[in-house]
Short mmCIF file of C-alpha atoms in Angstrom, two decimals:
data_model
loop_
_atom_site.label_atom_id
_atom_site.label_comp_id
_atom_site.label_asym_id
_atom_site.label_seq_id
_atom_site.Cartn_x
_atom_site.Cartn_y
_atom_site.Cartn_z
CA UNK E 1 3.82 -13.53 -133.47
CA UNK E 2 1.61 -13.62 -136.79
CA UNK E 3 1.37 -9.98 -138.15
CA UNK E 4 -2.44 -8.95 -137.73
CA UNK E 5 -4.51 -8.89 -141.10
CA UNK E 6 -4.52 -5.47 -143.32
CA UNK E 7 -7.72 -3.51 -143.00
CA UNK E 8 -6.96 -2.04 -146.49
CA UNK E 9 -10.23 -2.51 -147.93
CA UNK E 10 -11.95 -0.38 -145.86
CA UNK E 11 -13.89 -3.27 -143.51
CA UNK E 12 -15.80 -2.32 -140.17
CA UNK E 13 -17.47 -4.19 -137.50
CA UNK E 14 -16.32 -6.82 -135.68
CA UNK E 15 -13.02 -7.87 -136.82
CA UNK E 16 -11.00 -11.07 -136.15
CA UNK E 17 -7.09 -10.81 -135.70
CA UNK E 18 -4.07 -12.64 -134.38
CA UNK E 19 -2.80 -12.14 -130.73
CA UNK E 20 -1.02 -14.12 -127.98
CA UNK E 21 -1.04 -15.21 -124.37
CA UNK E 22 1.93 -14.52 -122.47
CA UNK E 23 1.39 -14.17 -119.06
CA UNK E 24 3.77 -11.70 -117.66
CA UNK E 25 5.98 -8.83 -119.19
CA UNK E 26 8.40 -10.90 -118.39
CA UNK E 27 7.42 -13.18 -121.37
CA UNK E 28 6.36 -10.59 -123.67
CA UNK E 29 10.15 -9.12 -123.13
CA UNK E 30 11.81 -12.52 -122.88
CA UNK E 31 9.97 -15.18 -124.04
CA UNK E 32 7.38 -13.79 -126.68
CA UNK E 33 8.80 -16.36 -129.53
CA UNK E 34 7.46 -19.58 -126.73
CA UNK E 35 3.95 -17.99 -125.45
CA UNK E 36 0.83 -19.69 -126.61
CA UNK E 37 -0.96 -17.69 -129.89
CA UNK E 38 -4.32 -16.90 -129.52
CA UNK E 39 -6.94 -15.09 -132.06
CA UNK E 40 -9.25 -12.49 -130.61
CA UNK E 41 -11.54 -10.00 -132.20
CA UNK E 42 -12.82 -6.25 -131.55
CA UNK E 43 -15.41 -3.85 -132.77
CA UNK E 44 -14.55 -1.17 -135.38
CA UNK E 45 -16.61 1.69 -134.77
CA UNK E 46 -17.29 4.58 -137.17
CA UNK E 47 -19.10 7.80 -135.95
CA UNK E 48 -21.74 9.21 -138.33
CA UNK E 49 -19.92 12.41 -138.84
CA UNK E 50 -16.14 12.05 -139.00
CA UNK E 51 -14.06 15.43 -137.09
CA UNK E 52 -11.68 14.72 -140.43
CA UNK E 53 -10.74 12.04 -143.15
CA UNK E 54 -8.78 10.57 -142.51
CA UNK E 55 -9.80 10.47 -138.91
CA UNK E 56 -8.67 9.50 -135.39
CA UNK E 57 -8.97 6.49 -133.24
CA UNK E 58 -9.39 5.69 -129.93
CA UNK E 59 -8.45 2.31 -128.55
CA UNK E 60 -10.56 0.76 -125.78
CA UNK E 61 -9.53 -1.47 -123.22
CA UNK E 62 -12.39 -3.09 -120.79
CA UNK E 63 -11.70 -3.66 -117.10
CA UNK E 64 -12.10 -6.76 -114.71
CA UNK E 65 -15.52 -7.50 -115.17
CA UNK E 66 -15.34 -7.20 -118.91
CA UNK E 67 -17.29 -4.50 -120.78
CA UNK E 68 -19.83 -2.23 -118.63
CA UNK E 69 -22.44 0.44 -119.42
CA UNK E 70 -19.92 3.47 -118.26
CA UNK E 71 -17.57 2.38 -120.68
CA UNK E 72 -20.13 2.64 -123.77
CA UNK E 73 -21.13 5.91 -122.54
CA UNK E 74 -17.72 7.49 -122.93
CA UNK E 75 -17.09 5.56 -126.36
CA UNK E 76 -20.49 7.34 -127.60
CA UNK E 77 -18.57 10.91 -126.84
CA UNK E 78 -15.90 9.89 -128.58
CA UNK E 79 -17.95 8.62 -131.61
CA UNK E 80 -19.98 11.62 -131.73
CA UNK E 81 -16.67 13.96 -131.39
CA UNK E 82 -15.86 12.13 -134.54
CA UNK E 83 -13.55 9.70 -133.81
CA UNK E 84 -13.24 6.00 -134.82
CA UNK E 85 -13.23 3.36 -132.04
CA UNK E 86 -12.05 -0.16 -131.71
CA UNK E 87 -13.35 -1.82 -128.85
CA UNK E 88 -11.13 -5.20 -127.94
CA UNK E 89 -12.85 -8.06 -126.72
CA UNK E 90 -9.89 -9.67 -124.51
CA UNK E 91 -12.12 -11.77 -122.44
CA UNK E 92 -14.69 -12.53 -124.71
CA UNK E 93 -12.00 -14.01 -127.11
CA UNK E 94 -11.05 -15.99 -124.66
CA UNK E 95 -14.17 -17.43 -123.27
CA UNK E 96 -13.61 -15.31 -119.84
CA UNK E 97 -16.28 -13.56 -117.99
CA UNK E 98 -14.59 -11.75 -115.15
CA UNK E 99 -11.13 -11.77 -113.43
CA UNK E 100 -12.30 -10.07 -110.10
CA UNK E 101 -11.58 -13.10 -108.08
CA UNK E 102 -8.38 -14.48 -110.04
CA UNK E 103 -6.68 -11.90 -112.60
CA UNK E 104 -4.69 -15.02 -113.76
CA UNK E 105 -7.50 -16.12 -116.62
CA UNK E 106 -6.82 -12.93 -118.82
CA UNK E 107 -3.53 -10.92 -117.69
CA UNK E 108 -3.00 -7.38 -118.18
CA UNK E 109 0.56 -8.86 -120.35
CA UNK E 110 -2.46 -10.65 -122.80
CA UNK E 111 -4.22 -7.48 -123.14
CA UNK E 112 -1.32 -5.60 -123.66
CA UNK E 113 -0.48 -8.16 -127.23
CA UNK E 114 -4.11 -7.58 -127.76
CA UNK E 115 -3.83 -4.04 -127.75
CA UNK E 116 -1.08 -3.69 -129.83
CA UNK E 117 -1.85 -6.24 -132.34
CA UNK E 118 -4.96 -3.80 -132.40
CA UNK E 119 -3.11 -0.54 -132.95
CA UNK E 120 -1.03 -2.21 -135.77
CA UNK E 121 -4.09 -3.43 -137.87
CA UNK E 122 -5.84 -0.11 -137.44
CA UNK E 123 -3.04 2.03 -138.50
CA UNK E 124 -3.58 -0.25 -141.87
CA UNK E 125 -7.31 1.33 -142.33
CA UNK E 126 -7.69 3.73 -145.00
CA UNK E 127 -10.24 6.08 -143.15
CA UNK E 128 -8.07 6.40 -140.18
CA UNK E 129 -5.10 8.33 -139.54
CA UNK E 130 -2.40 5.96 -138.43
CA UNK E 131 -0.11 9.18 -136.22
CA UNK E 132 -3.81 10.00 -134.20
CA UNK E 133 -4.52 6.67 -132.42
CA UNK E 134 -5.28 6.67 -129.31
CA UNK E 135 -5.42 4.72 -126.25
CA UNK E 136 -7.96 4.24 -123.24
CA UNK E 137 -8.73 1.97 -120.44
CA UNK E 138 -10.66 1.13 -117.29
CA UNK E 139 -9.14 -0.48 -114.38
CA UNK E 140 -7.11 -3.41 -115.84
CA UNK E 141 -7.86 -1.53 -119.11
CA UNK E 142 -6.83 1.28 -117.42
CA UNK E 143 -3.44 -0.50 -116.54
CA UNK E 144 -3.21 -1.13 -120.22
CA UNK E 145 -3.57 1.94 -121.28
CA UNK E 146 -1.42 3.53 -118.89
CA UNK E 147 1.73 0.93 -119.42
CA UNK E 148 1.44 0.87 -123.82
CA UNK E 149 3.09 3.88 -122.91
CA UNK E 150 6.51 2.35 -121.76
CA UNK E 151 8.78 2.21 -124.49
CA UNK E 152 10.79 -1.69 -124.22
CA UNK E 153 6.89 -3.35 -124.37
CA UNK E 154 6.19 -1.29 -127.56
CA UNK E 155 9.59 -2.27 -129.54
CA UNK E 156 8.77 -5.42 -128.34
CA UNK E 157 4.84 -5.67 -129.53
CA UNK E 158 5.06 -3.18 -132.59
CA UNK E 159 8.21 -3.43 -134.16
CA UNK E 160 7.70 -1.25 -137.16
CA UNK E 161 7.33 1.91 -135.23
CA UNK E 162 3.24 2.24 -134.23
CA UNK E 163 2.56 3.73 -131.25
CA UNK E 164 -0.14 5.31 -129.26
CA UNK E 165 -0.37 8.88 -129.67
CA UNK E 166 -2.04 9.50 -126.49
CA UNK E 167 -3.03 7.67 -123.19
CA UNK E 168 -6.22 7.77 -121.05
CA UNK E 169 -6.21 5.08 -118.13
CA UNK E 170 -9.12 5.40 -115.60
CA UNK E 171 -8.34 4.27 -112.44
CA UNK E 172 -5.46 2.08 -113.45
CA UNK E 173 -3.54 -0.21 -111.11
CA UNK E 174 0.05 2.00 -111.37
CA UNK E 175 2.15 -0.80 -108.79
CA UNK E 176 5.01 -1.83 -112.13
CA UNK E 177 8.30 -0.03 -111.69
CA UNK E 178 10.86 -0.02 -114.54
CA UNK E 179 14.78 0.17 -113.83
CA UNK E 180 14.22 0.89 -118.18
CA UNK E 181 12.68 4.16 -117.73
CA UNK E 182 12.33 5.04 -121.65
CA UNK E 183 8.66 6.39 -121.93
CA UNK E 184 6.52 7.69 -124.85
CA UNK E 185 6.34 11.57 -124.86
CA UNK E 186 2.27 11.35 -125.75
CA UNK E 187 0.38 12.74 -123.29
CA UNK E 188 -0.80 10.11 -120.33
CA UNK E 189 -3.83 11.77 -118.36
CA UNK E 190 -4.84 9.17 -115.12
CA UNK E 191 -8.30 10.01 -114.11
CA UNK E 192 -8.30 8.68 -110.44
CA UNK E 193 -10.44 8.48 -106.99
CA UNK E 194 -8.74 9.79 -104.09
CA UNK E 195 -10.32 6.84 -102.04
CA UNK E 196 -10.24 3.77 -104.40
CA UNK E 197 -8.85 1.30 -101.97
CA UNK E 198 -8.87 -1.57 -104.79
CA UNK E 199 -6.04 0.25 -106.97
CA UNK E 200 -4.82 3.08 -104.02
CA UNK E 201 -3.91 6.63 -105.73
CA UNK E 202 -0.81 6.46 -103.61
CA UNK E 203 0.41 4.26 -106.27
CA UNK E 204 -0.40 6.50 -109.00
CA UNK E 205 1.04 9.72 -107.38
CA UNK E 206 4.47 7.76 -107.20
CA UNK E 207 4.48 6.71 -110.10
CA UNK E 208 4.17 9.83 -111.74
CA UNK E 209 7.19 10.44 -108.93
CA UNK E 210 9.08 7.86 -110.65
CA UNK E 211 8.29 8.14 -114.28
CA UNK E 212 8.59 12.40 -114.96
CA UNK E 213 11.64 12.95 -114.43
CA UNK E 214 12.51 10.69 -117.55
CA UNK E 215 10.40 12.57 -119.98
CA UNK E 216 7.06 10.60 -119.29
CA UNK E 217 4.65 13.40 -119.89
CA UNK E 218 2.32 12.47 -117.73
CA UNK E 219 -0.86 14.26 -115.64
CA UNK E 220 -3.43 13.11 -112.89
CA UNK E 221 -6.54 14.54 -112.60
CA UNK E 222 -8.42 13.48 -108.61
CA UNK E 223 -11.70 13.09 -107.97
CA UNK E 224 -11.87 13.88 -104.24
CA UNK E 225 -14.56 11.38 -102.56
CA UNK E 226 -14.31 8.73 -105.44
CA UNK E 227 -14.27 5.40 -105.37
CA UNK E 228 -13.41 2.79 -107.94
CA UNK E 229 -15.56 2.84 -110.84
CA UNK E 230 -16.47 6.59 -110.32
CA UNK E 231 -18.03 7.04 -113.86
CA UNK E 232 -20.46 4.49 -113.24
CA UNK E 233 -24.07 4.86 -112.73
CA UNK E 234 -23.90 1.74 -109.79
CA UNK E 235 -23.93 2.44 -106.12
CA UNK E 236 -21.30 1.81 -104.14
CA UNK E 237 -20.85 -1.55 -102.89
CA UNK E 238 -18.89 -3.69 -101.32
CA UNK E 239 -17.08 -6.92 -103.09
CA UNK E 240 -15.26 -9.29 -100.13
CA UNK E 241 -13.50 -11.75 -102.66
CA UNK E 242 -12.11 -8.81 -105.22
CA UNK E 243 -8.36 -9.07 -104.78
CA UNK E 244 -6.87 -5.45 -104.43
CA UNK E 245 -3.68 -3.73 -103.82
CA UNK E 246 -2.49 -1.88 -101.39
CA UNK E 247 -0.69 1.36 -101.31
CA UNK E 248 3.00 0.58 -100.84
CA UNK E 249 4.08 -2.70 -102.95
CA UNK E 250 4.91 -2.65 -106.09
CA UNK E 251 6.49 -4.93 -108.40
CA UNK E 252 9.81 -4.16 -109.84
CA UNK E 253 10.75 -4.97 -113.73
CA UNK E 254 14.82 -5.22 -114.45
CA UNK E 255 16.74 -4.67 -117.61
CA UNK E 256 16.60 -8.14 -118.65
CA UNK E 257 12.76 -8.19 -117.90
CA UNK E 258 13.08 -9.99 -114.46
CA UNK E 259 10.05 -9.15 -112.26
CA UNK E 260 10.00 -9.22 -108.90
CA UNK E 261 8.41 -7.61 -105.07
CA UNK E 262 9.43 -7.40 -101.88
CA UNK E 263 6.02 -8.88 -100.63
CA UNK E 264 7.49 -8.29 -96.70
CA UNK E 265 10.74 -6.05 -95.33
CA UNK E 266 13.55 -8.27 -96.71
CA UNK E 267 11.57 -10.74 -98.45
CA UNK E 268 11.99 -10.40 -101.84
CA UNK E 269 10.36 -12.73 -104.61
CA UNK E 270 10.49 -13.35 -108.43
CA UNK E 271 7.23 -12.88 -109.99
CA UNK E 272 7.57 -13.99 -113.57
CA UNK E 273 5.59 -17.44 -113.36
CA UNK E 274 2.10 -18.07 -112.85
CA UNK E 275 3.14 -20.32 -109.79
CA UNK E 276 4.77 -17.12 -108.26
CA UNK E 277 2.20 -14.87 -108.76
CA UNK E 278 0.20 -17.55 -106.70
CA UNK E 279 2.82 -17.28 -104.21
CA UNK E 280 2.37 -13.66 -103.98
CA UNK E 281 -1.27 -13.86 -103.23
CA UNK E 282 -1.03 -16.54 -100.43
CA UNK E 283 1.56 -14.81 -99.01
CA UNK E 284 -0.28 -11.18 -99.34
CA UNK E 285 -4.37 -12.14 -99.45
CA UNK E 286 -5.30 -8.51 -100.19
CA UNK E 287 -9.25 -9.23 -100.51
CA UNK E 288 -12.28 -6.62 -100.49
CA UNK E 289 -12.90 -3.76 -102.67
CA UNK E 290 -15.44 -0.81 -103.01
CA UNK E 291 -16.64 0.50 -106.24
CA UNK E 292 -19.88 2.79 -107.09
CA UNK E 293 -20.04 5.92 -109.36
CA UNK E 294 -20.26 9.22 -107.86
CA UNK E 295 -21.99 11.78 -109.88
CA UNK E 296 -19.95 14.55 -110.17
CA UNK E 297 -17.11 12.80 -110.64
CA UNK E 298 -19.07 11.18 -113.43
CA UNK E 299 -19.85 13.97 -115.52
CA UNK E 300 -16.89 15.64 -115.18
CA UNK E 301 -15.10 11.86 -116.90
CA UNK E 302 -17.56 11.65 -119.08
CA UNK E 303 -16.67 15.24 -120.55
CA UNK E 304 -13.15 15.05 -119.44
CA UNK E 305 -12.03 11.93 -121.22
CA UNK E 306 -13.60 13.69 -125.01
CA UNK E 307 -11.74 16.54 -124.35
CA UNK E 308 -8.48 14.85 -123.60
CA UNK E 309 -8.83 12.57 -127.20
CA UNK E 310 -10.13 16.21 -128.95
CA UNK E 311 -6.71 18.19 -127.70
CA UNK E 312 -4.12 15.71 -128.15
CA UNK E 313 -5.80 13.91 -131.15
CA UNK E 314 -7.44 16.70 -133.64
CA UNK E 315 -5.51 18.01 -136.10
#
C-alpha cells in the first residue's frame, strides 16, 4: 500500500491521502498486497489555543450512519482542551451514506487502513506530537478504535512503528476474538450502555475477560439504562432493518488470520469472504435495534471522553 503523503509543511483542512479496501482482517493480515487501493480524505482540525506545541491528536472514527451531531460535540471538547483532531471521512470517500442495513459497503477492516494510513500521515505534522495520538470511535468507529489496539493489525498497517497512544471506543461492537493475543499497553476506556441490544455489553465484558490477562490495559465505564447512541441528543427509537448482534457469538481470528464462528452448536463457518459473511447473515438474520441518547449518560461522555484524551495524552 502507497505510503500516505508527508504533512511536513504544516497544511490543515481537509486532506487527501492513500488507503485501501480490504474487506476482512483476514485480508489486511493475508492478502493486503491483492486488496483494491482506494484514496480517501479527512479533516485536520486545529484548536485556537493549543494545551502544548507540539500538541496532541485525537483520531476520529464515525459510526454506521456516517458522521452525527454527538460526535462534533465531543470533537469541540477536545479542540477546546487543546488538542488537534483529524476527522476521517470513510464513507464519504467512498460515496457511502450509511451501512445500517448492509455493513458490507464500508467494513470496519476499510476503516481500520483508513485509520492507520491516518495516524501515519499525522505523526508527519510538525505541530503535532507524533508519541500523543490518539484514537476514538462510535459504534463501528467505536469497533475501530477499540481493535487499532491489537498488535498483528498494527505491524501489519504501520510498519515503521506508529501507534495509537490511547483508545476511546463508544459503544463498540467487541464480538472478534484473537488466538494472537499481543495487545498495545495504551490505555483502552469502552464507554458502554448496559442495555444496547444492537452491540450487547455482554460482549464487551468478555472481552475485557479475554484480552487482560495478556497485558491489554483495558477499562469499561457502564451507563446503567443506556441504549445505543447514549450521547446523542435523539430519542430513542426503534430501527426494524438495523442488523445487530447478539450477546454470545463471536467470531474467532487464528494465527494465520483465518476467521471464523460457530453461527449454531457445532456449526462452525469460515468468515473471510464477502460471500460468507452473507452466509452468516441468512443463516443468523439478527434485525432490529434501539438507539436514543439519555441525558445523564450524555453529559457524563461528553466530559468523560476529554478527560480520558487530557490524562493519557498531556504531557
Amino acid at each position: 500500500m502507497e505510503a500516505p503523503p508527508s504533512l511536513a509543511d504544516g497544511q490543515i483542512g481537509v486532506i487527501g491521502y492513500p488507503s485501501a479496501s480490504p474487506f476482512e482482517i483476514h485480508h489486511i493480515l493475508c492478502k493486503m498486497d491483492s486488496v483494491p487501493h482506494h484514496a480517501v480524505f479527512g479533516s485536520l482540525l486545529m484548536p485556537e489555543h493549543p494545551v502544548s506545541e507540539p500538541m496532541p491528536c485525537v483520531v476520529a472514527v464515525h459510526g454506521s450512519l456516517n458522521w452525527r451531531g454527538h460526535h462534533h460535540e465531543h470533537i469541540v471538547g477536545w479542540l477546546e482542551a487543546g488538542f488537534a483532531v483529524f476527522r476521517v471521512h470513510s464513507f464519504d470517500s467512498r460515496l457511502i451514506e450509511s451501512t445500517v442495513e448492509d455493513q458490507m459497503s464500508v467494513t470496519y477492516a476499510m476503516m481500520l487502513t483508513d485509520v492507520y494510513q491516518a495516524l501515519r500521515m499525522v505523526s508527519t505534522h510538525p505541530r503535532i506530537d507524533s508519541a500523543r495520538i490518539g484514537i476514538a470511535g462510535w459504534s463501528l468507529g467505536g469497533t475501530v478504535a477499540l481493535y487499532s489496539a491489537w498488535e498483528p493489525l498494527a505491524e501489519a498497517l504501520a510498519p515503521d512503528g506508529e501507534r495509537f497512544a490511547a483508545h476511546l471506543p463508544l459503544y463498540p461492537a467487541a464480538h472478534l476474538r484473537m488466538d494472537d493475543q499481543r495487545w498495545s499497553k495504551s490505555p483502552i476506556l469502552v464507554l458502554h450502555g448496559d442495555e444496547d441490544d444492537w452491540v450487547p455489553l455482554s460482549l464487551v465484558e468478555s472481552l475485557v475477560e479475554d484480552i487482560r490477562p495478556h497485558g491489554a490495559n483495558i477499562e469499561v465505564h457502564v451507563y446503567e439504562g443506556a441504549q445505543h447512541s447514549f450521547d446523542s441528543i435523539e430519542s430513542l427509537s426503534f430501527d426494524p432493518k438495523a442488523i445487530r448482534l447478539d450477546g454470545h457469538r463471536t467470531i474467532r481470528i487464528d494465527m494465520q488470520g483465518g476467521m471464523s464462528s460457530e453461527i449454531m452448536p457445532g456449526v462452525v463457518i469460515p468468515l473471510n469472504e464477502p460471500e460468507e459473511r452473507l452466509a452468516a447473515f441468512a443463516a443468523v438474520p439478527n434485525l432490529g435495534v434501539h438507539k436514543g441518547g439519555q441525558w445523564t449518560a450524555r453529559r457524563h461522555a461528553l466530559g468523560c471522553s476529554t478527560e480520558f484524551f487530557q490524562r493519557n495524552l498531556s504531557v
